[in-house]
Coordinates of C-alpha atoms and ligand atoms in Angstrom, one line a residue:
M1 CA 104.9 112.0 283.1
R2 CA 105.4 108.7 282.9
N3 CA 102.8 106.5 283.1
V4 CA 104.5 103.7 285.8
S5 CA 101.0 101.7 286.7
Q6 CA 98.3 100.0 285.1
I7 CA 95.3 97.9 286.9
I8 CA 95.5 95.0 285.2
N9 CA 92.7 91.8 286.9
G10 CA 91.9 94.4 289.7
K11 CA 95.3 94.6 291.0
R12 CA 97.9 97.6 289.8
K13 CA 101.4 96.3 288.5
I14 CA 104.5 98.7 287.3
I15 CA 104.2 98.2 283.3
K16 CA 107.6 100.6 283.8
K17 CA 110.6 98.9 285.3
P18 CA 113.3 101.1 285.7
E19 CA 116.2 99.1 283.8
L20 CA 119.2 98.0 286.6
L21 CA 122.1 99.1 285.1
A22 CA 125.7 97.7 286.8
P23 CA 128.9 97.9 286.5
A24 CA 131.3 95.8 285.4
G25 CA 135.7 95.8 285.2
N26 CA 136.1 93.0 283.2
L27 CA 134.2 90.3 281.3
E28 CA 133.6 87.9 284.0
K29 CA 132.3 90.5 286.3
L30 CA 129.9 91.8 283.2
K31 CA 128.9 87.8 282.9
V32 CA 128.0 87.7 286.6
A33 CA 126.1 91.4 286.9
I34 CA 123.5 90.1 283.5
M35 CA 123.3 86.5 285.5
Y36 CA 122.5 88.4 288.9
G37 CA 120.0 90.6 287.0
A38 CA 120.8 93.8 285.9
D39 CA 119.4 94.9 282.3
A40 CA 122.4 96.8 281.2
V41 CA 125.8 97.2 282.7
F42 CA 128.2 99.7 281.9
V43 CA 131.9 99.3 280.4
G44 CA 135.0 101.2 279.9
G45 CA 136.5 100.8 276.4
K46 CA 140.6 101.0 276.2
E47 CA 140.0 104.4 274.9
F48 CA 138.4 107.8 275.7
S49 CA 137.1 106.5 279.0
L50 CA 137.8 107.9 282.2
R51 CA 138.9 104.8 285.0
S52 CA 141.7 103.9 284.2
Q53 CA 142.7 102.2 286.5
A54 CA 139.5 100.0 286.5
S55 CA 140.8 96.8 283.8
N56 CA 138.9 98.3 280.7
F57 CA 137.7 96.4 278.3
T58 CA 139.2 95.9 274.3
L59 CA 137.3 96.2 271.7
D60 CA 137.3 92.7 271.4
D61 CA 136.2 92.5 275.3
I62 CA 132.8 94.9 274.2
K63 CA 132.2 92.6 271.4
E64 CA 131.7 89.6 273.7
A65 CA 130.3 91.2 275.8
V66 CA 127.4 92.4 273.6
I67 CA 126.9 88.7 272.3
F68 CA 126.6 87.0 275.8
A69 CA 124.3 90.6 276.7
K70 CA 122.2 90.0 273.6
Q71 CA 120.8 86.2 274.9
Y72 CA 119.9 87.6 278.3
H73 CA 118.2 90.7 276.5
A74 CA 120.2 92.9 278.5
H75 CA 122.4 95.6 276.8
I76 CA 125.9 97.2 277.0
H77 CA 127.0 100.8 277.7
V78 CA 130.6 102.1 276.9
T79 CA 131.8 105.4 278.5
C80 CA 133.8 107.3 276.7
N81 CA 133.7 110.1 278.8
I82 CA 137.6 111.2 279.0
I83 CA 137.4 115.5 278.7
L84 CA 139.5 115.2 275.8
H85 CA 142.9 117.1 276.0
Q86 CA 143.9 118.1 272.3
D87 CA 145.9 115.0 271.7
N88 CA 143.2 113.3 272.8
L89 CA 140.9 113.4 269.6
E90 CA 142.9 111.8 266.8
G91 CA 140.7 108.2 266.5
I92 CA 137.9 109.3 268.4
K93 CA 135.5 108.7 265.1
E94 CA 136.3 105.4 264.0
Y95 CA 136.3 104.3 267.5
L96 CA 132.7 105.3 267.6
Q97 CA 132.1 103.4 264.6
C98 CA 134.0 100.4 266.0
L99 CA 130.9 100.6 269.0
D100 CA 128.2 101.0 266.5
D101 CA 129.5 98.4 264.3
I102 CA 130.2 95.7 267.4
G103 CA 125.8 96.8 268.3
V104 CA 127.0 98.8 272.0
T105 CA 123.1 99.9 273.1
A106 CA 124.7 103.8 274.4
I107 CA 128.4 105.6 275.0
I108 CA 128.2 107.8 278.0
V109 CA 130.0 111.3 277.4
A110 CA 131.5 113.8 279.3
D111 CA 133.3 116.3 276.2
P112 CA 130.8 118.2 273.6
Y113 CA 132.8 117.2 271.0
I114 CA 132.2 113.3 271.0
M115 CA 128.7 114.4 271.7
K116 CA 128.2 116.7 268.5
I117 CA 129.9 113.7 266.4
A118 CA 128.0 110.9 267.9
K119 CA 125.3 112.7 266.4
E120 CA 126.7 113.8 263.5
M121 CA 127.4 110.1 262.6
N122 CA 124.4 109.3 262.5
L123 CA 125.0 106.2 264.8
H124 CA 122.8 103.8 265.3
L125 CA 124.3 103.6 269.2
E126 CA 122.6 106.2 272.0
V127 CA 124.0 108.9 273.4
H128 CA 124.1 109.3 277.1
V129 CA 125.9 112.9 279.0
S130 CA 127.5 111.6 281.5
T131 CA 127.1 112.2 285.3
Q132 CA 131.0 113.7 285.2
L133 CA 128.7 117.0 283.3
S134 CA 126.8 117.3 286.9
T135 CA 123.0 117.9 285.5
L136 CA 121.3 118.6 288.1
N137 CA 118.0 120.7 286.7
L138 CA 115.6 120.6 284.4
K139 CA 116.5 123.3 282.2
A140 CA 119.9 121.7 281.7
I141 CA 118.2 118.3 280.8
E142 CA 116.3 120.2 277.9
F143 CA 119.3 121.6 276.8
Y144 CA 121.3 118.5 276.2
K145 CA 117.7 117.3 274.6
E146 CA 117.9 120.1 272.3
M147 CA 121.9 118.7 271.3
G148 CA 120.4 115.5 270.5
M149 CA 121.2 113.5 273.1
D150 CA 119.5 110.5 274.8
R151 CA 119.7 110.2 277.8
V152 CA 121.2 112.0 281.4
V153 CA 123.0 110.6 284.0
L154 CA 121.9 112.4 286.7
G155 CA 124.5 114.1 289.1
R156 CA 124.6 111.9 292.5
E157 CA 123.8 115.9 294.3
V158 CA 120.3 115.4 292.6
T159 CA 117.5 115.2 296.1
Y160 CA 114.1 113.9 295.6
E161 CA 112.4 116.9 295.7
D162 CA 114.8 118.0 293.0
L163 CA 113.6 114.4 291.2
K164 CA 110.5 114.6 291.5
T165 CA 110.3 117.8 289.4
I166 CA 112.9 116.2 286.7
M167 CA 110.5 113.3 286.5
H168 CA 107.3 115.5 285.8
Y169 CA 108.7 117.3 282.8
A170 CA 111.8 115.7 282.1
P171 CA 112.4 115.2 277.7
V172 CA 114.4 112.3 277.8
D173 CA 115.4 109.0 279.5
V174 CA 117.2 109.8 283.6
E175 CA 119.5 107.9 284.9
Y176 CA 119.3 107.6 288.7
F177 CA 122.3 106.6 291.2
I178 CA 120.6 104.5 293.5
H179 CA 124.0 103.3 294.9
G180 CA 127.7 103.2 295.5
A181 CA 130.5 105.4 296.4
M182 CA 129.6 109.1 297.0
C183 CA 132.5 112.2 296.6
I184 CA 133.1 114.5 299.0
H185 CA 133.3 116.9 296.7
Y186 CA 130.2 116.9 293.7
S187 CA 131.2 114.6 291.4
G188 CA 133.8 115.3 288.1
R189 CA 134.6 118.6 290.1
C190 CA 137.7 117.3 293.0
M191 CA 140.7 118.4 292.0
L192 CA 142.2 116.6 295.6
S193 CA 143.8 113.8 294.1
N194 CA 145.5 116.2 291.2
Y195 CA 146.7 118.3 293.2
L196 CA 148.4 115.9 296.1
S197 CA 149.4 112.5 293.8
R198 CA 149.4 114.2 290.5
R199 CA 146.5 111.7 289.5
D200 CA 143.7 113.1 287.6
A201 CA 140.8 112.1 288.6
N202 CA 139.0 113.4 285.4
R203 CA 141.2 111.1 283.5
G204 CA 140.1 108.5 285.6
G205 CA 142.9 107.8 287.7
C206 CA 141.8 109.6 291.5
S207 CA 143.9 108.1 294.1
Q208 CA 141.2 108.3 296.6
S209 CA 142.7 111.4 298.9
C210 CA 139.9 112.4 300.1
R211 CA 139.8 108.6 301.9
W212 CA 143.0 109.6 303.1
Y213 CA 143.7 109.7 307.2
Y214 CA 145.0 113.2 307.8
D215 CA 146.1 115.2 311.2
L216 CA 143.9 117.8 311.5
Y217 CA 145.0 121.0 312.9
E218 CA 143.5 124.5 314.1
N219 CA 146.1 128.0 314.3
D220 CA 149.0 124.9 314.6
M221 CA 146.2 123.1 317.3
L222 CA 146.2 119.3 316.6
V223 CA 142.5 118.6 317.0
N224 CA 142.5 115.2 316.7
R225 CA 140.0 113.1 318.9
E226 CA 141.5 111.9 322.2
D227 CA 141.2 108.4 320.6
D228 CA 143.6 109.8 318.3
M229 CA 141.6 108.5 315.6
P230 CA 143.0 110.9 312.5
F231 CA 140.5 112.9 310.5
S232 CA 139.4 112.3 306.8
M233 CA 137.3 113.6 304.6
S234 CA 135.7 110.1 303.6
S235 CA 132.1 109.7 302.6
K236 CA 129.5 107.0 303.8
D237 CA 128.8 105.1 300.8
M238 CA 125.1 105.8 299.2
S239 CA 122.3 103.4 299.0
L240 CA 118.4 104.0 298.4
I241 CA 117.2 100.6 299.2
D242 CA 114.6 102.1 301.3
H243 CA 113.6 105.0 298.4
I244 CA 113.4 101.8 296.0
G245 CA 109.6 102.5 295.9
E246 CA 109.2 106.0 295.5
L247 CA 111.7 105.9 292.9
I248 CA 110.2 103.9 290.6
E249 CA 106.8 105.9 291.3
L250 CA 108.7 108.6 290.0
G251 CA 108.9 106.8 286.7
V252 CA 112.7 107.0 286.3
D253 CA 114.2 105.2 283.7
S254 CA 117.4 104.0 284.7
F255 CA 118.8 103.1 288.0
K256 CA 122.7 103.0 288.0
I257 CA 124.9 101.1 290.6
E258 CA 128.3 102.3 291.1
G259 CA 131.7 100.8 291.0
R260 CA 133.2 98.8 287.9
M261 CA 136.4 98.4 290.2
K262 CA 134.4 96.5 293.2
S263 CA 134.8 93.0 294.0
L264 CA 132.8 90.3 291.4
H265 CA 131.3 89.1 295.2
Y266 CA 130.4 92.2 295.7
I267 CA 128.4 93.3 292.0
A268 CA 126.6 90.2 292.3
T269 CA 125.0 90.8 295.6
V270 CA 123.9 94.6 295.4
V271 CA 122.8 93.4 291.5
S272 CA 121.1 90.6 292.5
T273 CA 119.7 92.5 296.0
Y274 CA 118.2 95.0 293.6
R275 CA 116.7 93.0 291.0
K276 CA 114.5 91.3 293.9
L277 CA 113.8 94.3 295.8
I278 CA 112.4 96.6 292.1
D279 CA 111.1 92.9 290.6
A280 CA 108.5 92.5 294.6
Y281 CA 107.5 96.4 294.5
C282 CA 106.4 96.3 290.6
D283 CA 105.0 92.8 291.2
D284 CA 102.8 94.4 293.7
P285 CA 103.2 97.7 294.5
D286 CA 100.5 98.5 296.7
Y287 CA 100.7 95.8 298.8
F288 CA 104.5 96.0 298.9
Q289 CA 106.0 95.5 302.4
P290 CA 109.9 96.6 302.7
D291 CA 112.1 94.5 305.2
E292 CA 115.0 94.8 306.6
S293 CA 116.4 91.7 304.4
Y294 CA 117.3 93.7 301.1
R295 CA 119.7 96.1 303.7
D296 CA 121.0 93.0 305.2
E297 CA 122.0 91.1 302.2
L298 CA 123.2 94.6 301.1
L299 CA 125.5 94.9 304.4
K300 CA 127.4 91.7 303.3
A301 CA 129.2 93.2 300.8
A302 CA 129.7 97.1 301.6
N303 CA 132.9 97.5 303.2
R304 CA 131.5 101.4 304.1
A305 CA 128.7 102.8 306.3
L306 CA 125.5 103.0 303.9
C307 CA 123.6 106.4 304.2
H308 CA 121.3 108.2 301.7
G309 CA 123.4 110.4 299.5
F310 CA 121.6 114.1 298.6
F311 CA 118.3 112.2 298.6
Y312 CA 116.9 114.2 301.5
D313 CA 118.9 117.5 300.8
H314 CA 122.6 117.7 301.5
P315 CA 124.5 115.4 303.9
T316 CA 125.0 116.7 307.1
K317 CA 128.4 115.0 308.9
D318 CA 126.6 112.4 309.7
E319 CA 127.1 110.9 306.2
Q320 CA 130.8 111.2 306.4
L321 CA 133.3 109.5 308.3
F322 CA 135.3 112.2 309.3
F323 CA 136.2 110.3 312.2
L324 CA 136.1 106.9 311.3
R325 CA 137.7 104.1 310.3
D326 CA 135.7 103.6 306.5
E327 CA 136.5 100.0 306.5
H328 CA 134.8 96.9 308.6
P329 CA 134.6 93.6 307.4
T330 CA 132.6 91.5 305.0
Q331 CA 131.7 88.3 304.6
E332 CA 134.4 86.8 302.7
F333 CA 133.5 85.1 298.8
V334 CA 134.9 81.9 299.1
M335 CA 133.7 79.7 296.4
R336 CA 131.5 79.5 292.7
I337 CA 129.4 76.7 292.0
L338 CA 130.7 75.5 288.6
D339 CA 128.1 72.1 288.9
Y340 CA 126.5 69.6 291.2
D341 CA 125.5 66.0 291.4
T342 CA 122.4 66.2 292.7
Q343 CA 123.0 62.0 293.2
N344 CA 125.9 63.0 295.6
H345 CA 124.8 66.1 296.9
L346 CA 128.5 67.3 295.7
A347 CA 129.2 70.6 293.9
K348 CA 131.9 70.5 291.9
I349 CA 133.4 74.6 293.3
E350 CA 136.1 76.9 291.9
Q351 CA 138.0 78.3 295.4
R352 CA 138.0 81.7 295.9
N353 CA 139.2 82.6 299.1
Y354 CA 141.0 80.3 302.2
F355 CA 138.0 78.3 304.0
K356 CA 138.4 75.0 305.8
V357 CA 136.4 71.9 307.1
G358 CA 133.8 73.2 310.1
D359 CA 133.8 77.0 307.7
K360 CA 129.6 77.7 308.0
I361 CA 129.2 79.3 304.4
E362 CA 125.7 80.7 302.6
I363 CA 124.9 80.2 299.2
F364 CA 123.6 83.0 297.4
S365 CA 121.8 83.0 293.8
P366 CA 119.5 84.8 291.4
H367 CA 117.5 82.0 291.5
H368 CA 116.7 80.8 295.0
P369 CA 116.3 82.0 298.4
N370 CA 120.2 81.7 300.2
L371 CA 121.1 78.3 302.1
F372 CA 123.2 78.0 304.8
F373 CA 125.6 75.1 305.4
T374 CA 128.6 73.9 306.9
V375 CA 132.0 72.3 305.2
K376 CA 131.4 69.0 306.4
K377 CA 133.4 67.0 303.5
L378 CA 135.9 68.3 301.6
Y379 CA 138.1 67.0 298.4
N380 CA 140.7 68.1 295.6
E381 CA 140.1 67.5 292.0
D382 CA 140.9 63.9 292.0
R383 CA 138.9 63.7 294.7
E384 CA 141.5 62.8 297.2
I385 CA 140.3 64.3 300.8
I386 CA 141.6 68.0 302.0
E387 CA 140.7 69.8 305.5
V388 CA 141.2 73.5 303.8
A389 CA 140.8 75.0 300.2
N390 CA 143.9 77.6 300.3
H391 CA 144.5 78.0 296.8
P392 CA 142.4 80.3 294.6
M393 CA 141.1 79.1 291.4
E394 CA 141.6 76.0 292.4
V395 CA 138.6 73.2 291.4
L396 CA 137.7 71.2 294.5
Y397 CA 134.4 69.5 295.6
V398 CA 132.4 70.1 298.4
Q399 CA 129.2 68.0 299.9
I400 CA 126.2 70.1 300.1
D401 CA 122.9 68.1 301.3
E402 CA 120.4 71.3 299.4
E403 CA 121.0 71.8 295.6
V404 CA 122.7 74.2 294.7
L405 CA 123.1 75.9 290.8
P406 CA 126.2 76.9 288.8
N407 CA 127.3 80.7 289.3
D408 CA 126.0 80.5 292.8
M409 CA 127.8 81.7 294.7
G410 CA 129.0 81.2 299.0
R411 CA 130.3 83.1 301.2
K412 CA 132.0 82.5 304.6
V413 CA 129.8 83.7 307.5
I414 CA 132.3 86.1 310.0
R415 CA 129.9 87.9 312.3
Ligands
SF4_1 S1 139.4 112.3 295.9 FE1 137.9 111.7 296.7 S2 136.2 113.3 296.4 FE2 138.2 113.3 294.6 S3 137.6 112.4 293.2 FE3 138.8 110.9 294.1 S4 136.7 110.1 295.5 FE4 135.7 111.7 294.8

């Protein structure tokens, strides 16, 4: 059992903070995840990784990621969780050696052959068992310990009750999903996409077939609802924002956020929200007051309804989107701050989505509380007055009375 807290100067403090592990689909997202508070980031390599649709990292990208992460005492985990076919075997040893030489902290693996050779090669990096293997019980974790694995990423299907038992006895580090999309099937066990679109979910090609719209028949009779909303098997997204304290008290080693395909805005919002919540809880666990502001912040980036996943038990129909539209609008990411002139109250920005004079913007940051302003004055790079910002990535200047910081982000308030 992990000892998570200690009395310091008469006050209980959490001494075993969980790692906050974020996803990144490219270097820009990786750097933002770290700047916004991730302790570690997982990325897919070009080789031997799932999520072939995510913009995966070359070895040079991984090297740059490791160098950047070190400046923040953060860690890089690389997914090597492909299920190997016979023709995938070539080059695997050389690839693992390169990752080790670059200095990645861990590889995430699913195929027993990669587990075996990673240990035989006496690499410095840790070997983590991928969630693709659906590890849901202590005996399986003990088995992976015997195999020399350093960490097990649990399946999303582990309930809180089972997690309590697991954390009491787990002989290796345990990583648990706290936020992200859910599969309608057990993770890693779904063939829907393979069958309907010939895209292999277990090789990173999932076409999200569960989220398509279907006409539902019962004995030749169409049973779509009266309002003609088609049927979908899509699950709500999972968020354990209301249970972070309980998970910290169990001593879970790593909290995982899912979503290497997600946007920069999503990653910054989700990572900074959990960072602030974890830090606030750990600082004063006995007097921590949960409040709605954390959930409200997450909802600004969520494009599906949220649920507790398997935390309490198997999800019911209330955790699914059977007859519901699964997308809802989020606040739009419109700018990233590059610099701020404190004398003229002028922020140099990089435009990300359309906005105009008169729009209300919310600035969020890992370093200060959110602040709001209305766009009154906007200039192009030549300092000429303009009314609209409609060229993505264009450098512009905008008047913001309160001081903002480089890498703060602005979202348009639309609800
Ligand atoms: S089709 Fe749906 S349930 Fe199946 S792997 Fe893809 S996202 Fe998961």
